Amino acid sequence: MNRLCRCSLALQFFVAAYLCAAFKVLPVPKYYPTLHLWTTDSIEKQPAMSWYGYTVYGLAAAVVGYLLGVLYARLQERLKFDLAVPSACVAGLVFVVCIVLHEAHRWL
Amino acid sequence: MQIFFQDYAKVLLVLHGLAAVVLIGSSAHMAWRAVRGTLSGKEARVLWVAWSYVVTFVSGMFIYPTYRWYVRALYFEPQMRSVNFYFEIKEHLSALGLALVLACWLVARAGEEPALNRFRRIAAVAIFVTVAYGYVVSLILNNLKGI
């Protein structure tokens, strides 16, 4: 159960950090393939790749979430209520809805 | 213009496709067992899904710069803008899928408690949906314009 709580919190942290990066709340490092350059600055009229940055933020946050998951497990034991699975599902749904709306606004 | 890993992009695309075939097969099998309620924590296919996912993901990361310039910037953005929506969703879902696969692998042998089994079942189906979406979108986009 301890590991489940850790994984659930890691997923929630992943979603939070990834969405913060995708919605430009955090400064995202971008790779410019035509310039062979990594930077957080925006260079106009050059194709930029920010997806690597989102993923790195998400995975780094997931590691923090996994480490803090022990506290989440204790909270769950105290509340005597299974929070881990429903909260991971909600995080996943929030991720999908936010990303679809964000990309639809950009491309459709 | 020379793009990072451009010379190996076609070879990596073949590897990406082969790993994706293994991934869709193993994730479909895992999801099918999850739907039937026979997925246990000792499933060896979790390891197959994890390894094939990582190989597909990493090879895709190295192909991405070539795709970003030669396909998306030069072809899709000027001519078929809405196609990028489907590809971008695939990229975001594949990042979430990586986190899900790692979580699934971490809880694979954690026990047989009901909450753990519920998590494994939901994760197995979510991974399959993510992989199936990515697989179909990649096939269609590669037919529209390969790298």
mmCIF file of C-alpha atoms in Angstrom:
data_model
loop_
_atom_site.group_PDB
_atom_site.id
_atom_site.type_symbol
_atom_site.label_atom_id
_atom_site.label_comp_id
_atom_site.label_asym_id
_atom_site.label_seq_id
_atom_site.Cartn_x
_atom_site.Cartn_y
_atom_site.Cartn_z
ATOM 1 C CA MET A 1 0.000 0.000 0.000
ATOM 2 C CA ASN A 2 2.916 2.266 0.776
ATOM 3 C CA ARG A 3 4.251 1.818 -2.764
ATOM 4 C CA LEU A 4 0.817 2.444 -4.266
ATOM 5 C CA CYS A 5 0.570 5.764 -2.388
ATOM 6 C CA ARG A 6 4.053 6.702 -3.575
ATOM 7 C CA CYS A 7 3.200 5.923 -7.210
ATOM 8 C CA SER A 8 -0.118 7.763 -6.968
ATOM 9 C CA LEU A 9 1.509 10.903 -5.574
ATOM 10 C CA ALA A 10 4.294 10.620 -8.171
ATOM 11 C CA LEU A 11 1.662 10.581 -10.947
ATOM 12 C CA GLN A 12 -0.103 13.596 -9.438
ATOM 13 C CA PHE A 13 3.175 15.521 -9.203
ATOM 14 C CA PHE A 14 4.026 14.498 -12.784
ATOM 15 C CA VAL A 15 0.696 15.841 -14.058
ATOM 16 C CA ALA A 16 0.988 19.087 -12.063
ATOM 17 C CA ALA A 17 4.550 19.839 -13.223
ATOM 18 C CA TYR A 18 3.885 18.839 -16.837
ATOM 19 C CA LEU A 19 0.780 21.040 -17.059
ATOM 20 C CA CYS A 20 2.557 23.961 -15.358
ATOM 21 C CA ALA A 21 5.315 23.681 -17.995
ATOM 22 C CA ALA A 22 2.866 23.254 -20.895
ATOM 23 C CA PHE A 23 0.876 26.306 -19.795
ATOM 24 C CA LYS A 24 4.123 28.317 -19.404
ATOM 25 C CA VAL A 25 3.823 28.759 -15.640
ATOM 26 C CA LEU A 26 7.424 27.447 -15.424
ATOM 27 C CA PRO A 27 10.292 28.585 -17.708
ATOM 28 C CA VAL A 28 10.671 25.695 -20.170
ATOM 29 C CA PRO A 29 14.028 24.857 -21.787
ATOM 30 C CA LYS A 30 13.467 24.500 -25.556
ATOM 31 C CA TYR A 31 15.634 22.859 -28.185
ATOM 32 C CA TYR A 32 16.023 24.636 -31.514
ATOM 33 C CA PRO A 33 16.943 21.858 -33.972
ATOM 34 C CA THR A 34 17.964 24.222 -36.783
ATOM 35 C CA LEU A 35 20.264 26.221 -34.485
ATOM 36 C CA HIS A 36 21.486 23.251 -32.360
ATOM 37 C CA LEU A 37 20.674 25.355 -29.306
ATOM 38 C CA TRP A 38 19.062 24.814 -25.878
ATOM 39 C CA THR A 39 17.534 27.928 -24.314
ATOM 40 C CA THR A 40 14.556 29.104 -22.278
ATOM 41 C CA ASP A 41 14.257 32.193 -24.521
ATOM 42 C CA SER A 42 11.841 32.332 -27.457
ATOM 43 C CA ILE A 43 13.446 32.822 -30.857
ATOM 44 C CA GLU A 44 10.960 33.931 -33.492
ATOM 45 C CA LYS A 45 10.563 32.096 -36.806
ATOM 46 C CA GLN A 46 12.591 29.112 -35.581
ATOM 47 C CA PRO A 47 11.038 25.703 -34.835
ATOM 48 C CA ALA A 48 11.255 25.082 -31.086
ATOM 49 C CA MET A 49 10.876 21.786 -29.240
ATOM 50 C CA SER A 50 9.488 22.254 -25.734
ATOM 51 C CA TRP A 51 8.154 18.728 -25.208
ATOM 52 C CA TYR A 52 11.521 17.493 -23.853
ATOM 53 C CA GLY A 53 11.347 20.233 -21.224
ATOM 54 C CA TYR A 54 7.804 19.315 -20.169
ATOM 55 C CA THR A 55 8.788 15.656 -19.826
ATOM 56 C CA VAL A 56 11.907 16.413 -17.776
ATOM 57 C CA TYR A 57 9.878 18.666 -15.428
ATOM 58 C CA GLY A 58 7.215 15.967 -15.121
ATOM 59 C CA LEU A 59 9.678 13.173 -14.375
ATOM 60 C CA ALA A 60 11.666 15.287 -11.880
ATOM 61 C CA ALA A 61 8.426 16.167 -10.066
ATOM 62 C CA ALA A 62 7.398 12.491 -10.122
ATOM 63 C CA VAL A 63 10.625 11.555 -8.303
ATOM 64 C CA VAL A 64 9.851 14.190 -5.633
ATOM 65 C CA GLY A 65 6.271 12.873 -5.413
ATOM 66 C CA TYR A 66 7.530 9.305 -5.025
ATOM 67 C CA LEU A 67 9.809 10.357 -2.162
ATOM 68 C CA LEU A 68 7.019 12.324 -0.428
ATOM 69 C CA GLY A 69 4.597 9.437 -0.921
ATOM 70 C CA VAL A 70 5.464 8.072 2.548
ATOM 71 C CA LEU A 71 3.666 11.065 4.067
ATOM 72 C CA TYR A 72 0.719 10.475 1.739
ATOM 73 C CA ALA A 73 0.526 6.845 2.915
ATOM 74 C CA ARG A 74 0.491 7.985 6.560
ATOM 75 C CA LEU A 75 -2.281 10.485 5.808
ATOM 76 C CA GLN A 76 -4.284 7.754 4.128
ATOM 77 C CA GLU A 77 -3.833 5.420 7.093
ATOM 78 C CA ARG A 78 -5.012 8.164 9.442
ATOM 79 C CA LEU A 79 -8.065 8.978 7.304
ATOM 80 C CA LYS A 80 -8.806 5.262 6.815
ATOM 81 C CA PHE A 81 -9.882 5.974 3.261
ATOM 82 C CA ASP A 82 -8.439 4.774 -0.061
ATOM 83 C CA LEU A 83 -7.250 8.004 -1.679
ATOM 84 C CA ALA A 84 -4.465 6.647 -3.875
ATOM 85 C CA VAL A 85 -6.393 5.144 -6.818
ATOM 86 C CA PRO A 86 -9.140 7.833 -7.134
ATOM 87 C CA SER A 87 -6.628 10.703 -6.909
ATOM 88 C CA ALA A 88 -4.386 9.120 -9.586
ATOM 89 C CA CYS A 89 -7.444 8.678 -11.852
ATOM 90 C CA VAL A 90 -8.501 12.309 -11.334
ATOM 91 C CA ALA A 91 -4.951 13.470 -12.134
ATOM 92 C CA GLY A 92 -4.972 11.429 -15.352
ATOM 93 C CA LEU A 93 -8.343 12.827 -16.426
ATOM 94 C CA VAL A 94 -7.294 16.410 -15.636
ATOM 95 C CA PHE A 95 -4.149 15.866 -17.721
ATOM 96 C CA VAL A 96 -6.055 14.580 -20.756
ATOM 97 C CA VAL A 97 -8.755 17.286 -20.644
ATOM 98 C CA CYS A 98 -6.271 20.169 -20.166
ATOM 99 C CA ILE A 99 -3.896 18.935 -22.876
ATOM 100 C CA VAL A 100 -6.664 18.301 -25.427
ATOM 101 C CA LEU A 101 -8.166 21.772 -24.841
ATOM 102 C CA HIS A 102 -4.722 23.389 -24.990
ATOM 103 C CA GLU A 103 -3.739 21.706 -28.263
ATOM 104 C CA ALA A 104 -7.179 22.183 -29.817
ATOM 105 C CA HIS A 105 -6.846 25.907 -29.128
ATOM 106 C CA ARG A 106 -3.430 25.909 -30.831
ATOM 107 C CA TRP A 107 -4.145 23.820 -33.911
ATOM 108 C CA LEU A 108 -7.842 23.445 -34.666
ATOM 109 C CA MET B 1 20.659 21.738 -42.995
ATOM 110 C CA GLN B 2 22.021 19.102 -40.605
ATOM 111 C CA ILE B 3 19.683 18.178 -37.754
ATOM 112 C CA PHE B 4 20.691 16.258 -34.617
ATOM 113 C CA PHE B 5 20.697 12.476 -35.341
ATOM 114 C CA GLN B 6 19.320 13.037 -38.860
ATOM 115 C CA ASP B 7 21.649 10.450 -40.447
ATOM 116 C CA TYR B 8 20.264 7.706 -38.178
ATOM 117 C CA ALA B 9 16.627 8.844 -38.262
ATOM 118 C CA LYS B 10 15.412 6.229 -40.764
ATOM 119 C CA VAL B 11 17.121 3.345 -38.934
ATOM 120 C CA LEU B 12 15.712 4.619 -35.649
ATOM 121 C CA LEU B 13 12.262 4.919 -37.216
ATOM 122 C CA VAL B 14 12.373 1.201 -38.107
ATOM 123 C CA LEU B 15 13.478 0.379 -34.538
ATOM 124 C CA HIS B 16 10.726 2.687 -33.221
ATOM 125 C CA GLY B 17 8.141 0.856 -35.336
ATOM 126 C CA LEU B 18 9.344 -2.624 -34.356
ATOM 127 C CA ALA B 19 9.383 -1.732 -30.654
ATOM 128 C CA ALA B 20 5.888 -0.239 -31.072
ATOM 129 C CA VAL B 21 4.613 -3.557 -32.494
ATOM 130 C CA VAL B 22 5.947 -5.409 -29.429
ATOM 131 C CA LEU B 23 4.494 -2.681 -27.200
ATOM 132 C CA ILE B 24 0.993 -2.722 -28.669
ATOM 133 C CA GLY B 25 0.900 -6.525 -28.502
ATOM 134 C CA SER B 26 2.093 -6.755 -24.905
ATOM 135 C CA SER B 27 -0.027 -3.818 -23.684
ATOM 136 C CA ALA B 28 -3.135 -5.208 -25.436
ATOM 137 C CA HIS B 29 -2.560 -8.567 -23.744
ATOM 138 C CA MET B 30 -2.066 -6.876 -20.371
ATOM 139 C CA ALA B 31 -5.219 -4.758 -20.832
ATOM 140 C CA TRP B 32 -7.231 -7.823 -21.911
ATOM 141 C CA ARG B 33 -6.168 -9.685 -18.744
ATOM 142 C CA ALA B 34 -6.999 -6.584 -16.706
ATOM 143 C CA VAL B 35 -10.512 -6.328 -18.204
ATOM 144 C CA ARG B 36 -11.110 -10.021 -17.531
ATOM 145 C CA GLY B 37 -9.851 -9.558 -13.959
ATOM 146 C CA THR B 38 -7.031 -12.106 -14.288
ATOM 147 C CA LEU B 39 -4.089 -9.683 -14.178
ATOM 148 C CA SER B 40 -1.884 -10.451 -11.189
ATOM 149 C CA GLY B 41 1.166 -8.746 -9.690
ATOM 150 C CA LYS B 42 3.457 -11.486 -10.975
ATOM 151 C CA GLU B 43 2.787 -10.843 -14.669
ATOM 152 C CA ALA B 44 5.960 -11.103 -16.749
ATOM 153 C CA ARG B 45 4.329 -9.032 -19.505
ATOM 154 C CA VAL B 46 4.588 -5.906 -17.324
ATOM 155 C CA LEU B 47 8.337 -6.181 -17.936
ATOM 156 C CA TRP B 48 7.741 -6.599 -21.693
ATOM 157 C CA VAL B 49 5.525 -3.515 -21.713
ATOM 158 C CA ALA B 50 8.071 -1.528 -19.668
ATOM 159 C CA TRP B 51 11.075 -2.415 -21.854
ATOM 160 C CA SER B 52 9.300 -1.991 -25.184
ATOM 161 C CA TYR B 53 7.821 1.320 -23.961
ATOM 162 C CA VAL B 54 11.232 2.661 -22.965
ATOM 163 C CA VAL B 55 12.822 1.558 -26.291
ATOM 164 C CA THR B 56 9.934 3.115 -28.282
ATOM 165 C CA PHE B 57 10.057 6.306 -26.228
ATOM 166 C CA VAL B 58 13.833 6.789 -26.403
ATOM 167 C CA SER B 59 14.042 6.018 -30.158
ATOM 168 C CA GLY B 60 11.151 8.465 -30.690
ATOM 169 C CA MET B 61 13.042 11.147 -28.755
ATOM 170 C CA PHE B 62 16.000 10.841 -31.129
ATOM 171 C CA ILE B 63 13.784 10.924 -34.256
ATOM 172 C CA TYR B 64 11.837 13.945 -33.013
ATOM 173 C CA PRO B 65 14.279 16.743 -34.090
ATOM 174 C CA THR B 66 14.316 15.436 -37.690
ATOM 175 C CA TYR B 67 10.507 15.174 -37.661
ATOM 176 C CA ARG B 68 10.183 18.635 -36.108
ATOM 177 C CA TRP B 69 12.036 20.301 -38.958
ATOM 178 C CA TYR B 70 11.651 18.196 -42.108
ATOM 179 C CA VAL B 71 8.069 17.032 -41.570
ATOM 180 C CA ARG B 72 6.284 19.383 -39.213
ATOM 181 C CA ALA B 73 7.901 22.765 -39.972
ATOM 182 C CA LEU B 74 8.348 22.282 -43.732
ATOM 183 C CA TYR B 75 5.301 20.191 -44.593
ATOM 184 C CA PHE B 76 2.524 19.877 -41.989
ATOM 185 C CA GLU B 77 2.484 23.453 -40.627
ATOM 186 C CA PRO B 78 2.166 25.187 -44.018
ATOM 187 C CA GLN B 79 -0.137 22.632 -45.645
ATOM 188 C CA MET B 80 -1.937 20.436 -43.082
ATOM 189 C CA ARG B 81 -2.041 22.422 -39.851
ATOM 190 C CA SER B 82 -4.734 20.424 -38.042
ATOM 191 C CA VAL B 83 -2.671 17.217 -38.337
ATOM 192 C CA ASN B 84 -0.303 18.660 -35.698
ATOM 193 C CA PHE B 85 -3.108 18.499 -33.131
ATOM 194 C CA TYR B 86 -3.199 14.689 -33.323
ATOM 195 C CA PHE B 87 0.584 14.379 -33.185
ATOM 196 C CA GLU B 88 0.949 16.755 -30.230
ATOM 197 C CA ILE B 89 -1.714 14.846 -28.283
ATOM 198 C CA LYS B 90 0.262 11.657 -28.984
ATOM 199 C CA GLU B 91 3.458 13.245 -27.618
ATOM 200 C CA HIS B 92 1.753 14.431 -24.431
ATOM 201 C CA LEU B 93 0.012 11.105 -23.905
ATOM 202 C CA SER B 94 3.242 9.194 -24.458
ATOM 203 C CA ALA B 95 4.905 11.241 -21.669
ATOM 204 C CA LEU B 96 2.000 10.424 -19.328
ATOM 205 C CA GLY B 97 2.202 6.801 -20.512
ATOM 206 C CA LEU B 98 5.872 6.656 -19.519
ATOM 207 C CA ALA B 99 4.971 7.759 -15.980
ATOM 208 C CA LEU B 100 2.142 5.182 -15.914
ATOM 209 C CA VAL B 101 4.412 2.369 -17.142
ATOM 210 C CA LEU B 102 7.020 3.198 -14.487
ATOM 211 C CA ALA B 103 4.282 3.277 -11.815
ATOM 212 C CA CYS B 104 2.888 -0.042 -13.095
ATOM 213 C CA TRP B 105 6.362 -1.590 -12.986
ATOM 214 C CA LEU B 106 6.961 -0.287 -9.442
ATOM 215 C CA VAL B 107 3.718 -1.812 -8.110
ATOM 216 C CA ALA B 108 4.046 -5.006 -10.190
ATOM 217 C CA ARG B 109 5.257 -7.147 -7.284
ATOM 218 C CA ALA B 110 4.038 -5.028 -4.378
ATOM 219 C CA GLY B 111 1.330 -7.494 -3.340
ATOM 220 C CA GLU B 112 -2.211 -8.617 -4.126
ATOM 221 C CA GLU B 113 -4.283 -6.131 -2.117
ATOM 222 C CA PRO B 114 -7.586 -5.011 -3.739
ATOM 223 C CA ALA B 115 -6.443 -1.366 -4.115
ATOM 224 C CA LEU B 116 -3.220 -2.481 -5.833
ATOM 225 C CA ASN B 117 -5.117 -4.752 -8.215
ATOM 226 C CA ARG B 118 -7.566 -1.931 -8.985
ATOM 227 C CA PHE B 119 -4.650 0.400 -9.744
ATOM 228 C CA ARG B 120 -2.991 -2.240 -11.977
ATOM 229 C CA ARG B 121 -6.217 -2.803 -13.923
ATOM 230 C CA ILE B 122 -6.847 0.911 -14.534
ATOM 231 C CA ALA B 123 -3.183 1.545 -15.420
ATOM 232 C CA ALA B 124 -3.114 -1.432 -17.842
ATOM 233 C CA VAL B 125 -6.171 -0.156 -19.740
ATOM 234 C CA ALA B 126 -4.873 3.454 -19.727
ATOM 235 C CA ILE B 127 -1.479 2.326 -21.079
ATOM 236 C CA PHE B 128 -3.158 0.339 -23.858
ATOM 237 C CA VAL B 129 -5.394 3.282 -24.852
ATOM 238 C CA THR B 130 -2.344 5.592 -24.918
ATOM 239 C CA VAL B 131 -0.284 3.145 -26.976
ATOM 240 C CA ALA B 132 -3.128 2.349 -29.399
ATOM 241 C CA TYR B 133 -3.790 6.046 -30.022
ATOM 242 C CA GLY B 134 -0.093 6.722 -30.619
ATOM 243 C CA TYR B 135 0.247 3.697 -32.880
ATOM 244 C CA VAL B 136 -2.683 4.633 -35.131
ATOM 245 C CA VAL B 137 -1.728 8.328 -35.314
ATOM 246 C CA SER B 138 1.912 7.460 -36.108
ATOM 247 C CA LEU B 139 0.893 5.076 -38.900
ATOM 248 C CA ILE B 140 -1.394 7.661 -40.502
ATOM 249 C CA LEU B 141 1.109 10.523 -40.166
ATOM 250 C CA ASN B 142 3.961 8.407 -41.492
ATOM 251 C CA ASN B 143 1.811 7.579 -44.517
ATOM 252 C CA LEU B 144 1.096 11.282 -45.056
ATOM 253 C CA LYS B 145 4.787 12.262 -44.851
ATOM 254 C CA GLY B 146 7.628 10.059 -43.640
ATOM 255 C CA ILE B 147 10.980 11.360 -42.407
#
